[in-house]
């Protein structure tokens, strides 16, 4: 399953001219300290390099890619990657190695690039043979809704928390407390499709972008969800997450994060996403679910004959002298004097 | 085939109240009322499957997707901060998270305040907001005894009626936050079972 999605991502990236990106295993620790809030866990494995520099096992790929973002007008750098990252497990406090694949598009990013990245994300998701949903949010629209409501600055963080966790009663109470208009914030909290917001007369750039992007995607797959993107510190535009039926966490996550580049002192924009390949392992293997096509049993055979038999046979072959425990096979064969005999 | 909603109920009195509310909202499950030794109770007709778990574990079941929905106290949600949606305040199990101490307690600002609690995160966040240096002593029960024995200066705990406090010569010094039971949802399940979950939320709301 994991392989299939990875292949799909690589194929789509090649089609759209994304270059493969391989990063070095270690990165200067300073990069992560300066952008600590961007990382999902704030602990990083560190050690000293030979000249006393503090190095880190990479907890993230995005930061390494965007530190070299092009700043010239019209210049856009498109890369895709497949890397291990090291993050702390929230429950155990131990570090885990996580395989991530994804893409980044940095530089003078415009509406075409945004559409391209979201479309590639949706197509990767669609390669998962169970139901999938791509949830979309837009930070610009959330900001607009809070502006329009007249909520005071000090109440905004709480309002964003309410949106993030879909706490509708609390959001209403908060608006009431501050004499703010709850219409738009509550509409966002509840919105599921573009049609849910159509009647509200929103006029705003973020809204046009969101409408345009959803128009490009399969309506059966795409949903609005403004619980995303409430980390306004880094995200600036479209934010999205992908879900696969049967996996309790998101399997894909991405968005436009111009503010991170701003924070790094870069005059550029960026959008990208990552696939959480370890999450995909939770999906049951497809029908059949055999480990191998054939189990080939042999006894006292010449190794050369066994090897030759495997060469001749179609599909995948597991050789063994006795039936192995914990493995599954579609059919069974026995090697007798160099001849393969299938058993029913 | 319609899918079942898996609902984690907290064992104990709160869970029973919650089930009664769900029953009133049209999500009854006769099997649960005659439990025997079973742990999981289905009502395919209503599309629900219930199971009882330790109250502090409800959020884990929901966050990890073993349950689509669950009912958890706000105290647990504030302490463990699971990544779940908090769809409805059920208004049940109302109480408050509070700082309590001896009736004649006078704080000594010159040294860190020693706090015994089952909720170290809530306590730490509250005092960080006040800029007060504290020393947290994590206990798992019988918190009230800590200040009496001099283990701590004050406690941070759930206060319902205040009766236990009173019997131990303690009183509420500050209220940190009001607490009640919340209906929570797994984030992925919310996407895929949207209609069923929204219907359940609406029907529960009508009962409040």
Coordinates of N, CA and C in Angstrom, one line a residue, chain A residues 174-340:
Chain A
X174 N -18.3 33.2 23.6 CA -17.2 34.1 23.5 C -17.6 35.4 22.7
X175 N -18.3 35.1 21.6 CA -18.8 36.3 20.8 C -19.8 37.1 21.6
X176 N -20.7 36.4 22.3 CA -21.7 37.1 23.1 C -21.0 38.0 24.1
X177 N -20.0 37.4 24.8 CA -19.3 38.1 25.9 C -18.7 39.4 25.4
X178 N -18.2 39.4 24.2 CA -17.5 40.5 23.7 C -18.4 41.4 22.7
X179 N -19.7 41.0 22.7 CA -20.6 41.8 21.8 C -20.2 41.7 20.4
X180 N -19.6 40.5 20.0 CA -19.2 40.4 18.6 C -20.2 39.6 17.8
X181 N -20.2 39.7 16.5 CA -21.1 39.0 15.6 C -20.6 37.6 15.3
X182 N -21.4 36.6 15.7 CA -20.9 35.2 15.7 C -21.1 34.6 14.3
X183 N -21.9 35.3 13.4 CA -22.3 34.7 12.1 C -21.2 34.0 11.4
X184 N -20.1 34.8 11.0 CA -19.1 34.2 10.2 C -18.2 33.2 10.9
X185 N -17.8 33.4 12.2 CA -17.0 32.4 12.8 C -17.7 31.1 13.0
X186 N -19.0 31.2 13.4 CA -19.8 29.9 13.6 C -20.1 29.3 12.2
X187 N -20.3 30.1 11.2 CA -20.5 29.5 9.8 C -19.2 28.7 9.4
X188 N -18.0 29.3 9.7 CA -16.8 28.5 9.4 C -16.7 27.3 10.2
X189 N -17.0 27.3 11.4 CA -16.9 26.2 12.3 C -17.7 25.0 11.8
X190 N -18.9 25.4 11.2 CA -19.8 24.4 10.7 C -19.6 24.0 9.3
X191 N -19.0 24.8 8.5 CA -18.9 24.6 7.0 C -18.3 23.3 6.6
X192 N -18.9 22.7 5.6 CA -18.4 21.4 5.1 C -18.2 21.5 3.6
X193 N -19.0 22.4 3.0 CA -18.8 22.6 1.5 C -18.8 24.1 1.2
X194 N -18.4 24.4 0.0 CA -18.5 25.8 -0.5 C -19.9 26.3 -0.4
X195 N -20.9 25.5 -0.7 CA -22.3 25.9 -0.7 C -22.7 26.4 0.7
X196 N -22.1 25.8 1.7 CA -22.5 26.2 3.1 C -22.1 27.7 3.3
X197 N -21.2 28.2 2.6 CA -20.7 29.6 2.8 C -21.2 30.6 1.7
X198 N -21.8 30.0 0.7 CA -22.1 30.8 -0.5 C -23.1 32.0 -0.2
X199 N -24.0 31.7 0.7 CA -25.0 32.8 1.0 C -24.6 33.9 1.9
X200 N -23.3 33.8 2.4 CA -22.9 34.8 3.4 C -22.4 36.1 2.8
X201 N -22.3 36.2 1.5 CA -21.8 37.4 0.8 C -20.4 37.8 1.2
X202 N -19.5 36.7 1.3 CA -18.1 37.0 1.6 C -17.4 37.6 0.4
X203 N -16.7 38.7 0.6 CA -15.9 39.2 -0.5 C -14.5 39.4 -0.1
X204 N -13.7 38.5 -0.5 CA -12.3 38.5 0.0 C -11.5 37.6 -0.9
X205 N -10.2 37.9 -1.0 CA -9.3 37.2 -1.9 C -9.2 35.7 -1.5
X206 N -9.1 35.5 -0.2 CA -9.0 34.1 0.3 C -10.2 33.2 -0.1
X207 N -11.3 33.8 0.0 CA -12.6 33.1 -0.4 C -12.5 32.8 -1.9
X208 N -12.1 33.7 -2.7 CA -12.0 33.5 -4.2 C -11.0 32.3 -4.4
X209 N -9.9 32.4 -3.7 CA -8.9 31.3 -3.9 C -9.4 29.9 -3.5
X210 N -10.1 29.9 -2.4 CA -10.7 28.7 -1.9 C -11.7 28.1 -2.9
X211 N -12.5 29.0 -3.4 CA -13.6 28.5 -4.4 C -12.9 28.0 -5.6
X212 N -11.9 28.7 -6.1 CA -11.2 28.3 -7.3 C -10.6 26.9 -7.1
X213 N -9.9 26.7 -6.0 CA -9.2 25.4 -5.7 C -10.2 24.3 -5.6
X214 N -11.3 24.5 -4.8 CA -12.2 23.4 -4.6 C -12.9 23.1 -6.0
X215 N -13.0 24.1 -6.9 CA -13.6 23.8 -8.2 C -12.7 22.9 -9.0
X216 N -11.4 22.8 -8.7 CA -10.5 21.9 -9.5 C -10.6 20.5 -9.0
X217 N -11.1 20.3 -7.8 CA -11.0 18.9 -7.2 C -12.3 18.2 -7.3
X218 N -12.2 16.9 -7.0 CA -13.4 16.0 -7.0 C -14.3 16.3 -5.8
X219 N -15.6 16.8 -6.1 CA -16.4 17.2 -5.0 C -16.7 16.0 -4.0
X220 N -16.6 14.8 -4.5 CA -16.8 13.6 -3.6 C -15.7 13.5 -2.6
X221 N -14.5 14.0 -2.9 CA -13.3 13.8 -2.1 C -13.0 15.0 -1.2
X222 N -13.4 16.2 -1.7 CA -13.0 17.4 -1.0 C -14.1 18.0 0.0
X223 N -13.6 18.4 1.2 CA -14.5 19.0 2.2 C -13.8 20.2 2.8
X224 N -14.6 21.2 3.2 CA -14.0 22.3 4.0 C -13.9 21.9 5.4
X225 N -12.9 22.4 6.1 CA -12.7 22.1 7.5 C -11.8 23.2 8.1
X226 N -12.5 24.1 8.8 CA -11.7 25.2 9.3 C -11.2 25.0 10.7
X227 N -11.1 23.7 11.1 CA -10.4 23.4 12.3 C -8.9 23.3 12.0
X228 N -8.6 23.3 10.7 CA -7.2 23.4 10.2 C -6.7 24.8 10.1
X229 N -5.4 24.9 10.3 CA -4.7 26.2 10.0 C -4.8 27.2 11.0
X230 N -5.1 26.8 12.2 CA -5.3 27.8 13.3 C -3.9 28.1 14.0
X231 N -2.9 27.5 13.4 CA -1.6 27.9 13.8 C -1.1 29.0 12.9
X232 N -1.7 30.2 13.1 CA -1.5 31.3 12.1 C -0.1 31.8 12.1
X233 N 0.7 31.3 13.0 CA 2.1 31.9 13.1 C 2.8 31.6 11.8
X234 N 2.6 30.4 11.2 CA 3.4 30.1 10.0 C 2.5 29.9 8.7
X235 N 1.3 29.4 8.9 CA 0.5 29.2 7.7 C -0.1 30.6 7.3
X236 N -0.2 30.8 6.0 CA -0.6 32.1 5.5 C -1.8 31.9 4.5
X237 N -2.0 30.8 3.9 CA -3.0 30.7 2.9 C -3.8 29.4 3.1
X238 N -3.8 28.6 2.0 CA -4.5 27.4 2.0 C -3.8 26.4 3.0
X239 N -4.6 25.6 3.7 CA -4.1 24.6 4.6 C -4.9 23.3 4.3
X240 N -4.3 22.2 4.2 CA -5.1 21.0 3.9 C -4.5 19.7 4.6
X241 N -5.4 18.8 4.8 CA -5.1 17.5 5.4 C -5.8 16.4 4.7
X242 N -5.2 15.2 4.6 CA -5.8 14.1 3.9 C -6.1 13.0 4.9
X243 N -7.2 12.4 4.8 CA -7.6 11.3 5.6 C -8.0 10.1 4.8
X244 N -7.6 8.9 5.3 CA -8.0 7.6 4.6 C -8.9 6.8 5.6
X245 N -9.9 6.3 5.1 CA -10.9 5.5 5.9 C -10.1 4.4 6.6
X246 N -10.2 4.3 7.9 CA -9.6 3.2 8.6 C -8.3 3.6 9.3
X247 N -7.8 4.8 9.0 CA -6.6 5.4 9.7 C -7.1 6.5 10.6
X248 N -6.8 6.4 11.9 CA -7.4 7.4 12.8 C -6.7 8.7 12.8
X249 N -5.6 8.8 12.1 CA -4.9 10.1 12.0 C -4.8 10.6 10.6
X250 N -4.5 11.8 10.3 CA -4.3 12.2 9.0 C -3.2 11.5 8.3
X251 N -3.2 11.3 7.0 CA -2.1 10.6 6.3 C -1.4 11.6 5.4
X252 N -1.9 12.8 5.3 CA -1.3 13.8 4.5 C -1.5 15.2 5.1
X253 N -0.5 16.0 5.1 CA -0.7 17.4 5.7 C 0.1 18.4 4.9
X254 N -0.5 19.5 4.7 CA 0.3 20.5 3.9 C -0.4 21.9 4.0
X255 N 0.2 22.8 3.3 CA -0.3 24.2 3.2 C 0.7 25.2 2.7
X256 N 0.2 26.4 2.7 CA 1.1 27.5 2.3 C 1.6 28.2 3.5
X257 N 2.9 28.3 3.6 CA 3.5 28.8 4.9 C 4.5 30.0 4.6
X258 N 4.0 31.0 4.0 CA 4.8 32.2 3.7 C 5.4 32.8 4.9
X259 N 4.6 32.7 6.0 CA 5.1 33.4 7.3 C 6.4 32.8 7.9
X260 N 6.5 31.5 7.6 CA 7.8 30.8 8.0 C 9.0 31.4 7.3
X261 N 8.8 31.7 6.0 CA 9.9 32.3 5.2 C 10.1 33.7 5.6
X262 N 9.0 34.4 5.9 CA 9.2 35.7 6.5 C 10.0 35.7 7.7
X263 N 9.7 34.8 8.6 CA 10.4 34.6 9.9 C 11.9 34.3 9.6
X264 N 12.2 33.6 8.5 CA 13.6 33.3 8.2 C 14.2 34.4 7.5
X265 N 13.5 35.5 7.3 CA 14.1 36.7 6.6 C 14.1 36.5 5.1
X266 N 13.3 35.6 4.5 CA 13.3 35.4 3.1 C 12.2 36.1 2.4
X267 N 12.5 36.7 1.2 CA 11.5 37.3 0.4 C 10.9 36.3 -0.6
X268 N 10.2 35.4 -0.1 CA 9.7 34.3 -0.9 C 8.4 33.7 -0.3
X269 N 7.7 32.9 -1.1 CA 6.5 32.2 -0.6 C 6.8 30.7 -0.7
X270 N 5.9 29.9 -0.1 CA 6.1 28.5 -0.2 C 4.8 27.7 0.1
X271 N 4.7 26.6 -0.6 CA 3.6 25.7 -0.3 C 4.1 24.2 -0.5
X272 N 3.6 23.3 0.3 CA 4.1 21.9 0.2 C 3.2 21.0 1.0
X273 N 3.5 19.7 0.9 CA 2.8 18.8 1.7 C 3.7 17.6 2.0
X274 N 3.3 16.8 3.0 CA 4.0 15.6 3.4 C 3.0 14.5 3.5
X275 N 3.4 13.3 3.1 CA 2.6 12.1 3.3 C 3.2 11.3 4.5
X276 N 2.4 10.9 5.4 CA 2.9 10.2 6.6 C 2.8 8.7 6.2
X277 N 3.9 8.2 5.7 CA 3.9 6.8 5.1 C 3.7 5.8 6.2
X278 N 4.1 6.1 7.5 CA 3.9 5.1 8.5 C 2.4 4.9 8.8
X279 N 1.7 6.0 8.7 CA 0.2 5.8 8.9 C -0.4 4.9 7.9
X280 N 0.1 4.9 6.7 CA -0.5 4.1 5.7 C -0.4 2.6 5.9
X281 N 0.6 2.2 6.8 CA 0.8 0.8 7.1 C -0.4 0.3 7.9
X282 N -1.2 1.2 8.4 CA -2.3 0.7 9.2 C -3.4 0.1 8.4
X283 N -3.4 0.5 7.1 CA -4.5 0.0 6.2 C -4.2 -1.5 5.9
X284 N -5.2 -2.3 6.0 CA -5.1 -3.7 5.7 C -4.6 -3.9 4.3
X285 N -3.8 -4.9 4.1 CA -3.3 -5.2 2.8 C -4.6 -5.6 1.9
X286 N -4.5 -5.4 0.7 CA -5.6 -5.7 -0.2 C -6.0 -7.2 -0.2
X287 N -7.1 -7.4 -0.8 CA -7.7 -8.8 -0.8 C -6.6 -9.8 -1.2
X288 N -6.9 -11.0 -0.6 CA -5.9 -12.1 -0.8 C -5.0 -11.9 0.4
X289 N -4.1 -10.9 0.3 CA -3.3 -10.6 1.4 C -2.2 -11.7 1.6
X290 N -1.8 -12.4 0.5 CA -0.7 -13.4 0.7 C 0.6 -12.7 0.8
X291 N 1.5 -13.3 1.5 CA 2.9 -12.7 1.6 C 3.6 -13.0 0.2
X292 N 3.4 -14.3 -0.3 CA 4.0 -14.7 -1.5 C 3.0 -15.5 -2.4
X293 N 3.4 -15.6 -3.6 CA 2.5 -16.4 -4.5 C 2.6 -17.9 -4.2
X294 N 3.9 -18.4 -4.1 CA 4.1 -19.8 -4.0 C 5.1 -20.1 -2.8
X295 N 4.7 -21.1 -2.1 CA 5.7 -21.7 -1.1 C 6.3 -22.9 -1.8
X296 N 7.6 -22.9 -1.9 CA 8.3 -24.0 -2.6 C 9.0 -24.8 -1.5
X297 N 8.5 -26.0 -1.3 CA 9.1 -26.9 -0.2 C 10.2 -27.8 -0.9
X298 N 11.3 -28.0 -0.3 CA 12.3 -28.8 -0.9 C 13.0 -29.6 0.3
X299 N 13.6 -30.7 -0.1 CA 14.4 -31.5 0.9 C 15.6 -32.1 0.2
X300 N 16.7 -32.0 0.8 CA 18.0 -32.5 0.3 C 18.2 -32.2 -1.2
X301 N 17.9 -31.0 -1.6 CA 18.1 -30.7 -3.0 C 19.4 -30.0 -3.2
X302 N 20.0 -30.1 -4.4 CA 21.2 -29.4 -4.7 C 20.8 -27.9 -4.8
X303 N 21.5 -27.0 -4.1 CA 21.1 -25.6 -4.1 C 21.0 -25.0 -5.5
X304 N 21.8 -25.5 -6.4 CA 21.7 -24.9 -7.8 C 20.3 -25.3 -8.4
X305 N 19.8 -26.4 -8.1 CA 18.5 -26.8 -8.6 C 17.4 -26.0 -8.0
X306 N 17.5 -25.7 -6.7 CA 16.5 -24.9 -6.0 C 16.5 -23.5 -6.6
X307 N 17.7 -22.9 -6.8 CA 17.8 -21.6 -7.4 C 17.2 -21.6 -8.8
X308 N 17.5 -22.6 -9.6 CA 17.0 -22.7 -10.9 C 15.5 -22.8 -11.0
X309 N 14.9 -23.5 -10.0 CA 13.5 -23.7 -10.0 C 12.8 -22.4 -9.7
X310 N 13.4 -21.6 -8.7 CA 12.8 -20.3 -8.4 C 12.8 -19.4 -9.6
X311 N 13.9 -19.4 -10.3 CA 14.1 -18.6 -11.5 C 13.0 -18.9 -12.5
X312 N 12.7 -20.2 -12.7 CA 11.7 -20.6 -13.7 C 10.3 -20.3 -13.3
X313 N 10.0 -20.2 -12.0 CA 8.6 -20.0 -11.6 C 8.1 -18.6 -11.7
X314 N 6.8 -18.5 -12.0 CA 6.2 -17.2 -12.1 C 5.9 -16.6 -10.7
X315 N 5.8 -15.3 -10.6 CA 5.4 -14.7 -9.3 C 6.5 -14.8 -8.2
X316 N 6.1 -14.5 -7.0 CA 7.0 -14.5 -5.9 C 7.1 -15.9 -5.3
X317 N 8.3 -16.3 -4.9 CA 8.5 -17.7 -4.4 C 9.2 -17.6 -3.0
X318 N 8.7 -18.3 -2.0 CA 9.4 -18.5 -0.8 C 9.8 -19.9 -0.7
X319 N 11.1 -20.2 -0.5 CA 11.6 -21.5 -0.4 C 11.8 -21.9 1.1
X320 N 11.4 -23.1 1.4 CA 11.6 -23.6 2.8 C 11.6 -25.1 2.9
X321 N 12.2 -25.6 3.9 CA 12.2 -27.1 4.1 C 11.0 -27.5 4.8
X322 N 10.4 -26.6 5.7 CA 9.2 -26.9 6.4 C 8.3 -25.7 6.3
X323 N 7.0 -25.9 6.4 CA 6.1 -24.8 6.3 C 6.4 -23.7 7.4
X324 N 6.7 -22.5 7.0 CA 7.0 -21.5 8.0 C 5.8 -21.0 8.7
X325 N 5.9 -20.7 10.0 CA 4.8 -20.1 10.8 C 4.8 -18.6 10.4
X326 N 3.7 -18.0 10.6 CA 3.6 -16.5 10.5 C 3.7 -16.0 9.1
X327 N 3.7 -16.9 8.1 CA 3.7 -16.4 6.7 C 2.5 -17.0 6.0
X328 N 2.1 -16.3 4.9 CA 1.0 -16.8 4.1 C 1.4 -16.9 2.6
X329 N 0.8 -17.9 2.0 CA 1.1 -18.1 0.5 C -0.1 -18.6 -0.2
X330 N -0.2 -18.3 -1.5 CA -1.4 -18.6 -2.2 C -1.4 -20.1 -2.6
X331 N -0.3 -20.6 -3.0 CA -0.3 -22.1 -3.3 C 1.0 -22.7 -2.9
X332 N 1.0 -24.0 -2.9 CA 2.2 -24.7 -2.4 C 2.7 -25.6 -3.5
X333 N 4.0 -25.7 -3.5 CA 4.7 -26.6 -4.5 C 5.8 -27.4 -3.8
X334 N 6.2 -28.5 -4.4 CA 7.2 -29.3 -3.8 C 8.3 -29.5 -4.9
X335 N 9.5 -29.4 -4.5 CA 10.6 -29.6 -5.5 C 11.1 -31.1 -5.3
X336 N 10.9 -31.9 -6.4 CA 11.4 -33.3 -6.3 C 12.3 -33.6 -7.5
X337 N 13.5 -33.9 -7.3 CA 14.5 -34.2 -8.3 C 14.5 -33.0 -9.4
X338 N 14.5 -31.8 -8.9 CA 14.6 -30.7 -9.8 C 13.2 -30.3 -10.5
X339 N 12.2 -31.1 -10.2 CA 10.9 -30.8 -10.8 C 10.0 -30.1 -9.8
X340 N 9.3 -29.1 -10.3 CA 8.3 -28.4 -9.4 C 6.9 -29.1 -9.5

